[in-house]
Coordinates of C-alpha atoms and ligand atoms in Angstrom, one line a residue:
M1 CA 14.1 -2.1 -11.8
I2 CA 14.4 0.2 -8.7
K3 CA 17.3 0.5 -6.4
A4 CA 17.3 3.0 -3.6
A5 CA 20.1 3.4 -1.2
G6 CA 20.1 5.5 2.0
L7 CA 17.3 7.9 0.9
T8 CA 16.7 10.6 3.3
K9 CA 14.4 13.7 3.2
T10 CA 13.8 16.3 5.8
F11 CA 11.2 19.0 5.8
G12 CA 12.0 21.6 8.4
K13 CA 12.3 19.5 11.6
T14 CA 10.4 16.6 10.2
V15 CA 12.5 13.7 8.9
A16 CA 9.9 12.3 6.4
V17 CA 12.2 9.6 5.1
D18 CA 15.2 8.4 7.1
G19 CA 17.9 6.4 5.3
V20 CA 15.7 4.1 3.3
S21 CA 17.2 1.4 1.1
L22 CA 15.2 -1.0 -1.0
Q23 CA 15.3 -2.9 -4.2
V24 CA 12.3 -3.7 -6.5
G25 CA 13.0 -6.6 -8.9
K26 CA 11.5 -7.0 -12.4
G27 CA 8.1 -8.5 -12.4
V28 CA 7.1 -8.2 -8.8
I29 CA 4.3 -6.4 -7.1
F30 CA 6.2 -4.5 -4.3
G31 CA 4.0 -3.0 -1.5
L32 CA 5.1 0.0 0.5
V33 CA 3.0 -0.4 3.6
G34 CA 2.6 2.1 6.4
P35 CA 0.2 4.4 8.3
D36 CA -0.6 8.0 7.5
G37 CA 2.4 10.3 7.6
A38 CA 4.9 7.3 7.5
G39 CA 6.8 8.8 4.6
K40 CA 5.3 6.7 1.7
T41 CA 4.6 9.6 -0.7
T42 CA 7.9 11.3 0.1
L43 CA 9.8 8.1 -0.7
I44 CA 7.8 7.5 -3.9
R45 CA 8.5 11.0 -5.1
M46 CA 12.2 10.5 -4.6
I47 CA 12.1 7.2 -6.3
C48 CA 10.3 8.8 -9.3
G49 CA 12.8 11.6 -9.4
L50 CA 10.2 14.3 -8.6
I51 CA 12.0 15.6 -5.4
T52 CA 15.7 15.4 -4.7
P53 CA 16.8 13.5 -1.7
D54 CA 19.0 15.2 0.9
R55 CA 21.0 12.1 0.9
G56 CA 21.1 8.8 -0.8
E57 CA 20.7 7.6 -4.4
V58 CA 18.2 6.1 -6.7
S59 CA 18.6 4.2 -9.9
L60 CA 15.7 3.3 -12.1
M61 CA 15.8 0.6 -14.7
G62 CA 19.6 0.8 -14.6
Y63 CA 19.6 4.6 -15.1
P64 CA 21.3 6.6 -12.4
A65 CA 19.6 9.7 -10.9
A66 CA 21.2 12.1 -13.5
E67 CA 19.6 10.1 -16.3
I68 CA 16.3 9.4 -14.6
E69 CA 14.4 11.1 -17.4
K70 CA 15.2 8.2 -19.7
A71 CA 13.7 5.7 -17.2
R72 CA 10.6 8.0 -16.7
K73 CA 9.6 7.5 -20.4
S74 CA 8.9 3.8 -19.6
M75 CA 7.3 4.4 -16.2
G76 CA 3.8 5.0 -15.2
Y77 CA 3.0 7.1 -12.1
M78 CA -0.3 7.5 -10.4
P79 CA 0.1 10.2 -7.7
Q80 CA -1.9 10.1 -4.5
R81 CA -4.0 13.0 -5.7
F82 CA -4.3 12.2 -9.4
S83 CA -5.8 15.2 -11.2
L84 CA -8.8 14.2 -13.3
Y85 CA -10.8 16.9 -15.0
G86 CA -14.3 16.6 -13.6
D87 CA -15.9 18.4 -16.5
L88 CA -14.3 16.2 -19.1
T89 CA -15.6 12.7 -19.9
V90 CA -13.6 9.5 -19.2
M91 CA -12.4 9.3 -22.8
E92 CA -11.6 13.1 -22.9
N93 CA -9.5 12.7 -19.7
I94 CA -7.6 9.8 -21.4
N95 CA -7.1 11.9 -24.6
F96 CA -5.8 14.8 -22.6
F97 CA -3.3 12.6 -20.7
G98 CA -2.1 10.8 -23.8
S99 CA -1.5 14.1 -25.6
L100 CA 0.6 15.3 -22.8
Y101 CA 2.9 12.4 -23.8
K102 CA 2.6 13.4 -27.4
L103 CA 0.8 10.2 -28.5
D104 CA -1.4 10.5 -31.6
R105 CA -5.2 10.1 -31.4
D106 CA -5.2 6.6 -33.1
T107 CA -2.7 5.3 -30.6
I108 CA -4.6 6.7 -27.7
N109 CA -7.9 5.4 -28.9
R110 CA -6.5 1.9 -29.5
R111 CA -4.7 1.7 -26.1
A112 CA -7.6 3.2 -24.3
G113 CA -9.9 0.6 -25.7
E114 CA -7.7 -2.2 -24.5
I115 CA -7.1 -0.7 -21.0
L116 CA -10.7 0.4 -20.4
A117 CA -11.7 -3.3 -21.1
V118 CA -9.2 -4.3 -18.4
T119 CA -10.3 -1.6 -15.9
G120 CA -14.0 -2.2 -16.6
L121 CA -14.8 1.3 -17.7
L122 CA -15.6 0.6 -21.4
N123 CA -19.3 1.4 -20.9
F124 CA -18.5 4.7 -19.2
K125 CA -16.4 6.3 -21.8
K126 CA -18.8 9.3 -22.2
R127 CA -19.5 9.9 -18.6
F128 CA -18.1 13.1 -16.9
A129 CA -15.3 12.2 -14.5
D130 CA -17.2 14.2 -11.7
N131 CA -20.0 11.7 -12.1
L132 CA -17.9 8.6 -11.4
S133 CA -17.8 6.7 -8.1
G134 CA -14.7 7.0 -6.0
G135 CA -13.5 3.6 -7.1
M136 CA -14.2 4.3 -10.8
K137 CA -12.2 7.6 -10.5
Q138 CA -9.3 5.6 -9.3
K139 CA -9.7 3.2 -12.2
L140 CA -9.8 6.1 -14.6
A141 CA -6.6 7.6 -13.0
L142 CA -5.0 4.1 -13.5
T143 CA -6.2 4.0 -17.2
C144 CA -4.5 7.4 -17.8
S145 CA -1.2 6.3 -16.2
L146 CA -1.3 3.1 -18.4
V147 CA -1.8 4.8 -21.7
T148 CA 1.9 5.3 -22.2
R149 CA 2.3 1.5 -22.0
P150 CA 4.8 1.6 -19.1
G151 CA 7.0 -1.4 -18.2
M152 CA 6.9 -0.3 -14.5
L153 CA 4.0 1.3 -12.7
V154 CA 4.2 3.3 -9.5
L155 CA 1.0 3.9 -7.6
D156 CA 0.7 6.1 -4.5
E157 CA -2.1 4.9 -2.3
P158 CA -4.4 4.2 -5.2
T159 CA -7.1 2.6 -3.1
Y160 CA -7.2 5.1 -0.1
G161 CA -10.7 5.7 0.9
V162 CA -12.1 3.4 -1.7
D163 CA -14.9 1.0 -0.7
P164 CA -13.7 -2.7 0.0
E165 CA -15.4 -4.1 -3.1
S166 CA -13.8 -1.6 -5.4
R167 CA -10.4 -2.1 -3.7
K168 CA -10.7 -5.8 -4.5
E169 CA -11.5 -5.0 -8.2
F170 CA -8.5 -2.6 -8.3
W171 CA -6.2 -5.4 -7.0
K172 CA -7.6 -7.8 -9.6
I173 CA -6.5 -5.3 -12.3
L174 CA -3.1 -4.9 -10.7
Y175 CA -2.6 -8.7 -10.7
R176 CA -3.6 -8.9 -14.3
L177 CA -1.2 -6.2 -15.3
N178 CA 1.5 -7.9 -13.3
K179 CA 0.8 -11.3 -14.9
E180 CA 1.4 -9.5 -18.3
G181 CA 4.8 -8.6 -17.1
M182 CA 4.5 -5.2 -15.4
T183 CA 6.5 -4.4 -12.4
I184 CA 4.4 -2.6 -9.8
L185 CA 5.4 -0.5 -6.8
V186 CA 2.3 0.4 -4.8
S187 CA 1.9 2.2 -1.5
T188 CA -1.0 1.5 0.9
P189 CA -2.1 2.0 4.5
Y190 CA -4.2 -1.2 4.4
M191 CA -2.7 -4.3 5.9
D192 CA -4.9 -6.6 4.0
E193 CA -3.3 -5.3 0.8
A194 CA 0.1 -6.1 2.2
E195 CA -0.9 -9.8 2.0
L196 CA -1.5 -9.4 -1.8
C197 CA 2.1 -8.2 -2.6
K198 CA 5.0 -10.5 -3.5
Q199 CA 7.4 -8.3 -1.5
V200 CA 6.5 -5.9 1.2
A201 CA 8.4 -3.1 3.0
F202 CA 6.8 -1.8 6.2
I203 CA 7.5 1.9 6.6
N204 CA 6.9 3.7 9.9
K205 CA 8.1 7.2 10.8
G206 CA 10.3 7.4 7.8
K207 CA 12.1 4.1 8.4
I208 CA 11.7 0.7 6.9
T209 CA 11.0 -1.7 9.8
A210 CA 10.9 -5.0 7.7
I211 CA 11.2 -6.1 4.1
G212 CA 10.3 -9.5 2.7
S213 CA 7.6 -11.6 1.2
P214 CA 4.4 -11.9 3.4
S215 CA 5.1 -15.5 4.1
S216 CA 8.8 -14.9 5.2
L217 CA 7.8 -11.9 7.4
K218 CA 5.2 -14.1 9.1
K219 CA 7.7 -17.0 9.5
D220 CA 10.3 -14.8 11.0
F221 CA 7.7 -13.1 13.4
G222 CA 8.7 -15.2 16.4
F223 CA 5.5 -14.8 18.4
K224 CA 2.3 -16.8 18.6
I225 CA -0.9 -15.1 18.2
F226 CA -4.0 -16.0 20.2
E227 CA -7.4 -14.8 19.3
I228 CA -9.5 -14.2 22.3
R229 CA -13.2 -13.4 22.8
A230 CA -14.0 -12.2 26.2
G231 CA -17.0 -10.8 28.0
T232 CA -15.8 -7.3 27.6
R233 CA -15.1 -4.8 24.7
D234 CA -12.7 -2.7 26.8
P235 CA -9.6 -2.5 24.5
E236 CA -7.5 -1.7 27.6
I237 CA -8.5 -4.8 29.6
F238 CA -5.0 -6.4 29.2
N239 CA -3.1 -3.4 30.0
G240 CA -0.4 -4.2 32.5
L241 CA -0.3 -7.9 31.8
P242 CA 3.5 -8.4 31.2
V243 CA 3.4 -11.7 29.4
L244 CA 1.7 -10.2 26.5
K245 CA 4.0 -8.8 23.8
D246 CA 1.2 -6.9 22.0
V247 CA -2.6 -6.6 22.1
S248 CA -4.8 -5.4 19.3
F249 CA -8.6 -5.2 19.5
Y250 CA -10.8 -5.8 16.4
G251 CA -14.4 -5.0 17.2
D252 CA -15.2 -8.1 19.2
K253 CA -12.0 -10.0 19.5
F254 CA -8.5 -9.5 20.9
H255 CA -5.3 -10.5 19.1
V256 CA -2.6 -11.0 21.7
A257 CA 1.1 -11.8 20.7
V258 CA 3.0 -14.0 23.2
K259 CA 6.4 -15.5 23.3
D260 CA 5.8 -18.4 25.5
P261 CA 2.2 -19.7 25.3
A262 CA 2.7 -22.3 28.2
A263 CA 3.3 -19.4 30.6
A264 CA 1.0 -16.8 29.0
L265 CA -2.2 -18.8 28.6
P266 CA -2.7 -19.5 32.3
A267 CA -1.7 -15.9 33.1
I268 CA -4.3 -14.5 30.8
G269 CA -7.0 -16.7 32.3
E270 CA -6.1 -15.6 35.8
W271 CA -6.0 -11.9 34.7
L272 CA -9.5 -12.0 33.3
A273 CA -10.9 -14.0 36.2
G274 CA -9.3 -11.5 38.5
K275 CA -11.3 -8.8 36.7
N276 CA -14.5 -10.9 36.7
V277 CA -14.4 -11.1 32.9
E278 CA -15.5 -14.2 31.2
M279 CA -13.2 -15.8 28.6
M280 CA -15.4 -17.0 25.9
S281 CA -12.8 -18.5 23.6
C282 CA -9.1 -18.6 23.1
K283 CA -7.5 -20.1 20.0
E284 CA -4.1 -19.8 18.3
V285 CA -4.3 -18.2 14.8
E286 CA -1.8 -17.5 12.0
P287 CA -0.3 -14.1 12.4
S288 CA -1.7 -11.6 10.0
M289 CA 0.4 -8.9 8.3
E290 CA -1.3 -6.5 10.7
D291 CA 0.0 -8.5 13.8
V292 CA 3.5 -8.4 12.3
F293 CA 3.3 -4.7 11.6
V294 CA 1.9 -3.8 15.1
S295 CA 4.7 -5.8 16.7
L296 CA 7.4 -4.1 14.5
A297 CA 5.9 -0.6 15.1
E298 CA 6.0 -1.2 18.9
K299 CA 9.7 -2.3 18.7
E300 CA 10.5 0.9 16.9
V301 CA 9.0 3.0 19.6
L302 CA 10.8 1.2 22.4
Ligands
LIG1 N1 6.2 19.3 1.4 C1 6.2 19.0 2.7 N2 6.5 20.0 3.6 C2 6.5 19.7 4.9 N3 6.3 18.5 5.5 C3 6.0 17.5 4.7 C4 5.9 17.7 3.2 N4 5.7 16.6 2.6 C5 5.6 15.6 3.7 N5 5.8 16.2 4.8 C6 5.8 15.5 6.2 O1 6.6 14.4 6.1 C7 6.0 13.3 6.7 C8 5.7 12.1 5.8 O2 4.7 12.5 4.8 P1 4.2 11.7 3.6 O3 3.3 12.5 2.9 O4 5.5 11.3 2.9 O5 3.6 10.4 4.3 P2 2.6 9.3 3.8 O6 3.0 8.0 4.3 O7 2.5 9.5 2.3 O8 1.2 9.7 4.5 P3 -0.2 9.6 3.9 O9 -0.6 8.1 4.1 O10 -1.1 10.5 4.9 O11 -0.3 10.0 2.5 C9 4.7 13.8 7.4 O12 5.0 14.2 8.7 C10 4.4 15.1 6.6 O13 3.7 16.0 7.3
LIG2 MG1 1.0 9.7 1.1

């Protein structure tokens, strides 16, 4: 559905996207995952034909860049800052959006009814967009992007800043759409959402650092992760301990990545003892997508 080869875009001195190639197959949920400023929006805009790459090529649904307009007809796009009209109701926003695509009223009403049932907004049709919660606003934006019945949906950080419960609901909707056959490209800064995609591309500083299914990325990770609880919350306690590949701190526990547990575990014990810090627990855990991403991001910097 999407083929991108060597996409590059520079703004002044910033290389926002640097030689990115990826393919999104029909029927998958493909996640573009990376931190703020990684280049997600710039990449998505190039894929959708909204900005022209400095280098590289895109083809969408088999159409080359020159004919991308044809593909855009069967594509839904929800930009990072989707413009809803706060002083229009939910239904009026949908009508407005549908009319931009020259859909007639009956068609819009029929489709809106179906999609609002999926997005859970059926009871809010008459509410002004300004009075919706953040999560509901995003659902309305999604509803608007779906009114054209696209075969492919491109969503740029649709859940950014949305509360965890609403994020879950939003993903349930994406799963349902995907089950009905829709191909979805979605960008997100949230690692837990990376776990929910069939394919993931990690992007950092404009470059893709890894692509694959969550399970294959974890399988190829090559390090063991130990979860440690210690009598300190100092995130820098392990600084300077060479046997550790990476250390992350999550509120009350450390995740450390090690190559050789037989050598690393005694060294960790000695290190903490030398600092008079009690080791409360230490157990091996499955690597999370966040562990994989942290490790890849470090590699990039070195
Ligand atoms: N129109 C522009 N003019 C100048 N610099 C830009 C422009 N658009 C993006 N950039 C820069 O390119 C880099 C990548 O930005 P981009 O918005 O693509 O990242 P992102 O991953 O979408 O970030 P976020 O998660 O914050 O939305 C950033 O350094 C950004 O400041
Ligand atoms: Mg962005």
